Amino acid sequence: QVQLVESGGGLVQAGESLRLSCAASGSTFNVNNMSWHRQAPGKPREWVAGISNSGITNVADSVKGRFTISRDNTKNTVYLQMNSLKSGDTAVYYCKALAAGRLYWGQGTQVTVSS
């Protein structure tokens, strides 16, 4: 079992930055790929960025150049650095982990960007 806890969300103005963290606990030695997803009100959840256990990253076109995903395997934590935030980035952000063939989700953290 893997538990994921996100933190770092909040209310910011357009153009500002936030860094989200997702700390994994439990059977973390099984954790492989990790990713961030978001869900805005009335919209389906969408993938934002992913990172492999070896550090290979990929981000959605909608946030490319503004968001960066990274991980610290010594702390079992994945980060999402979000710069130049826009009102369209307002959503609940979720962390997901793949471990031993199972998917785990965190509880989400709210990001609100005021214009």
PDB file of C-alpha atoms in Angstrom:
ATOM      1  CA  GLN A   1       0.000   0.000   0.000  1.00  0.00           C
ATOM      2  CA  VAL A   2       1.115   3.518  -0.795  1.00  0.00           C
ATOM      3  CA  GLN A   3      -0.313   6.681   0.716  1.00  0.00           C
ATOM      4  CA  LEU A   4       0.018  10.030  -1.054  1.00  0.00           C
ATOM      5  CA  VAL A   5      -0.425  13.411   0.583  1.00  0.00           C
ATOM      6  CA  GLU A   6      -0.414  16.591  -1.478  1.00  0.00           C
ATOM      7  CA  SER A   7       0.338  20.036  -0.115  1.00  0.00           C
ATOM      8  CA  GLY A   8       1.205  23.512  -1.313  1.00  0.00           C
ATOM      9  CA  GLY A   9      -2.047  24.621  -2.876  1.00  0.00           C
ATOM     10  CA  GLY A  10      -3.609  27.978  -2.205  1.00  0.00           C
ATOM     11  CA  LEU A  11      -4.961  31.216  -3.597  1.00  0.00           C
ATOM     12  CA  VAL A  12      -2.656  33.282  -5.785  1.00  0.00           C
ATOM     13  CA  GLN A  13      -2.959  36.021  -8.351  1.00  0.00           C
ATOM     14  CA  ALA A  14      -2.384  35.496 -12.044  1.00  0.00           C
ATOM     15  CA  GLY A  15       1.285  35.536 -12.899  1.00  0.00           C
ATOM     16  CA  GLU A  16       2.411  34.234  -9.525  1.00  0.00           C
ATOM     17  CA  SER A  17       3.947  30.857  -8.689  1.00  0.00           C
ATOM     18  CA  LEU A  18       3.209  27.886  -6.467  1.00  0.00           C
ATOM     19  CA  ARG A  19       5.020  24.660  -5.727  1.00  0.00           C
ATOM     20  CA  LEU A  20       2.991  21.591  -4.970  1.00  0.00           C
ATOM     21  CA  SER A  21       4.427  18.631  -3.103  1.00  0.00           C
ATOM     22  CA  CYS A  22       3.273  15.035  -2.955  1.00  0.00           C
ATOM     23  CA  ALA A  23       4.774  12.901  -0.238  1.00  0.00           C
ATOM     24  CA  ALA A  24       4.529   9.135  -0.550  1.00  0.00           C
ATOM     25  CA  SER A  25       4.580   6.765   2.402  1.00  0.00           C
ATOM     26  CA  GLY A  26       4.091   3.057   2.919  1.00  0.00           C
ATOM     27  CA  SER A  27       5.551   0.671   0.361  1.00  0.00           C
ATOM     28  CA  THR A  28       7.466   3.424  -1.407  1.00  0.00           C
ATOM     29  CA  PHE A  29      10.151   1.061  -2.701  1.00  0.00           C
ATOM     30  CA  ASN A  30       7.525  -0.141  -5.194  1.00  0.00           C
ATOM     31  CA  VAL A  31       6.754   3.311  -6.560  1.00  0.00           C
ATOM     32  CA  ASN A  32       7.617   3.808 -10.220  1.00  0.00           C
ATOM     33  CA  ASN A  33       6.009   6.521 -12.309  1.00  0.00           C
ATOM     34  CA  MET A  34       4.390   9.461 -10.578  1.00  0.00           C
ATOM     35  CA  SER A  35       2.226  12.143 -12.090  1.00  0.00           C
ATOM     36  CA  TRP A  36       0.117  15.197 -11.431  1.00  0.00           C
ATOM     37  CA  HIS A  37      -3.440  15.603 -12.643  1.00  0.00           C
ATOM     38  CA  ARG A  38      -5.999  18.308 -12.167  1.00  0.00           C
ATOM     39  CA  GLN A  39      -9.733  18.702 -12.235  1.00  0.00           C
ATOM     40  CA  ALA A  40     -11.524  21.984 -12.679  1.00  0.00           C
ATOM     41  CA  PRO A  41     -15.206  22.366 -11.707  1.00  0.00           C
ATOM     42  CA  GLY A  42     -17.459  20.734 -14.258  1.00  0.00           C
ATOM     43  CA  LYS A  43     -14.567  19.298 -16.244  1.00  0.00           C
ATOM     44  CA  PRO A  44     -12.984  15.850 -16.399  1.00  0.00           C
ATOM     45  CA  ARG A  45      -9.719  15.162 -14.650  1.00  0.00           C
ATOM     46  CA  GLU A  46      -6.746  15.803 -16.914  1.00  0.00           C
ATOM     47  CA  TRP A  47      -3.116  14.759 -16.847  1.00  0.00           C
ATOM     48  CA  VAL A  48      -0.656  17.596 -16.237  1.00  0.00           C
ATOM     49  CA  ALA A  49       2.808  16.105 -15.913  1.00  0.00           C
ATOM     50  CA  GLY A  50       4.586  12.839 -15.243  1.00  0.00           C
ATOM     51  CA  ILE A  51       7.977  11.628 -14.127  1.00  0.00           C
ATOM     52  CA  SER A  52       9.534   8.181 -14.215  1.00  0.00           C
ATOM     53  CA  ASN A  53      11.556   6.617 -11.432  1.00  0.00           C
ATOM     54  CA  SER A  54      14.709   7.516 -13.368  1.00  0.00           C
ATOM     55  CA  GLY A  55      13.654  11.151 -13.731  1.00  0.00           C
ATOM     56  CA  ILE A  56      12.346  11.258 -17.286  1.00  0.00           C
ATOM     57  CA  THR A  57       9.671  13.944 -17.418  1.00  0.00           C
ATOM     58  CA  ASN A  58       6.825  14.962 -19.641  1.00  0.00           C
ATOM     59  CA  VAL A  59       4.307  17.765 -19.332  1.00  0.00           C
ATOM     60  CA  ALA A  60       1.040  18.601 -21.043  1.00  0.00           C
ATOM     61  CA  ASP A  61       1.165  21.127 -23.867  1.00  0.00           C
ATOM     62  CA  SER A  62      -1.190  23.383 -21.942  1.00  0.00           C
ATOM     63  CA  VAL A  63       1.399  23.937 -19.203  1.00  0.00           C
ATOM     64  CA  LYS A  64       4.647  23.402 -21.094  1.00  0.00           C
ATOM     65  CA  GLY A  65       7.133  26.143 -20.362  1.00  0.00           C
ATOM     66  CA  ARG A  66       5.322  27.107 -17.155  1.00  0.00           C
ATOM     67  CA  PHE A  67       5.132  23.912 -15.065  1.00  0.00           C
ATOM     68  CA  THR A  68       8.008  21.643 -14.093  1.00  0.00           C
ATOM     69  CA  ILE A  69       7.775  18.256 -12.427  1.00  0.00           C
ATOM     70  CA  SER A  70      10.592  16.831 -10.335  1.00  0.00           C
ATOM     71  CA  ARG A  71      11.092  14.204  -7.661  1.00  0.00           C
ATOM     72  CA  ASP A  72      13.355  13.525  -4.742  1.00  0.00           C
ATOM     73  CA  ASN A  73      13.548   9.779  -4.289  1.00  0.00           C
ATOM     74  CA  THR A  74      15.391  10.169  -0.980  1.00  0.00           C
ATOM     75  CA  LYS A  75      12.316  11.947   0.377  1.00  0.00           C
ATOM     76  CA  ASN A  76       9.756   9.935  -1.614  1.00  0.00           C
ATOM     77  CA  THR A  77       8.347  13.228  -2.813  1.00  0.00           C
ATOM     78  CA  VAL A  78       7.330  14.591  -6.192  1.00  0.00           C
ATOM     79  CA  TYR A  79       6.966  18.296  -6.864  1.00  0.00           C
ATOM     80  CA  LEU A  80       5.117  20.448  -9.342  1.00  0.00           C
ATOM     81  CA  GLN A  81       6.581  23.907  -9.786  1.00  0.00           C
ATOM     82  CA  MET A  82       3.954  26.135 -11.340  1.00  0.00           C
ATOM     83  CA  ASN A  83       4.996  29.508 -12.714  1.00  0.00           C
ATOM     84  CA  SER A  84       3.080  32.228 -14.544  1.00  0.00           C
ATOM     85  CA  LEU A  85      -0.192  30.866 -13.259  1.00  0.00           C
ATOM     86  CA  LYS A  86      -3.364  31.671 -15.135  1.00  0.00           C
ATOM     87  CA  SER A  87      -6.997  31.638 -14.090  1.00  0.00           C
ATOM     88  CA  GLY A  88      -7.416  28.575 -16.286  1.00  0.00           C
ATOM     89  CA  ASP A  89      -5.056  26.681 -13.989  1.00  0.00           C
ATOM     90  CA  THR A  90      -7.621  26.837 -11.203  1.00  0.00           C
ATOM     91  CA  ALA A  91      -8.406  23.265 -10.213  1.00  0.00           C
ATOM     92  CA  VAL A  92      -7.919  20.583  -7.620  1.00  0.00           C
ATOM     93  CA  TYR A  93      -4.513  19.039  -8.227  1.00  0.00           C
ATOM     94  CA  TYR A  94      -4.031  15.348  -7.581  1.00  0.00           C
ATOM     95  CA  CYS A  95      -0.917  13.229  -7.312  1.00  0.00           C
ATOM     96  CA  LYS A  96      -0.906   9.695  -8.698  1.00  0.00           C
ATOM     97  CA  ALA A  97       1.606   6.908  -8.250  1.00  0.00           C
ATOM     98  CA  LEU A  98       2.094   3.572  -9.927  1.00  0.00           C
ATOM     99  CA  ALA A  99       3.407   0.967  -7.542  1.00  0.00           C
ATOM    100  CA  ALA A 100       3.563  -2.794  -8.017  1.00  0.00           C
ATOM    101  CA  GLY A 101       0.987  -2.594 -10.786  1.00  0.00           C
ATOM    102  CA  ARG A 102      -1.528  -0.572  -8.794  1.00  0.00           C
ATOM    103  CA  LEU A 103      -2.512   3.055  -9.046  1.00  0.00           C
ATOM    104  CA  TYR A 104      -2.758   5.271  -5.998  1.00  0.00           C
ATOM    105  CA  TRP A 105      -4.221   8.763  -5.738  1.00  0.00           C
ATOM    106  CA  GLY A 106      -3.807  11.499  -3.193  1.00  0.00           C
ATOM    107  CA  GLN A 107      -6.692  13.479  -1.763  1.00  0.00           C
ATOM    108  CA  GLY A 108      -5.951  16.565  -3.839  1.00  0.00           C
ATOM    109  CA  THR A 109      -4.981  20.141  -3.103  1.00  0.00           C
ATOM    110  CA  GLN A 110      -6.902  23.196  -4.290  1.00  0.00           C
ATOM    111  CA  VAL A 111      -5.187  25.773  -6.485  1.00  0.00           C
ATOM    112  CA  THR A 112      -7.106  28.960  -7.157  1.00  0.00           C
ATOM    113  CA  VAL A 113      -5.744  31.652  -9.443  1.00  0.00           C
ATOM    114  CA  SER A 114      -7.471  35.012  -9.386  1.00  0.00           C
ATOM    115  CA  SER A 115      -7.250  37.260 -12.421  1.00  0.00           C
TER     116      SER A 115
END
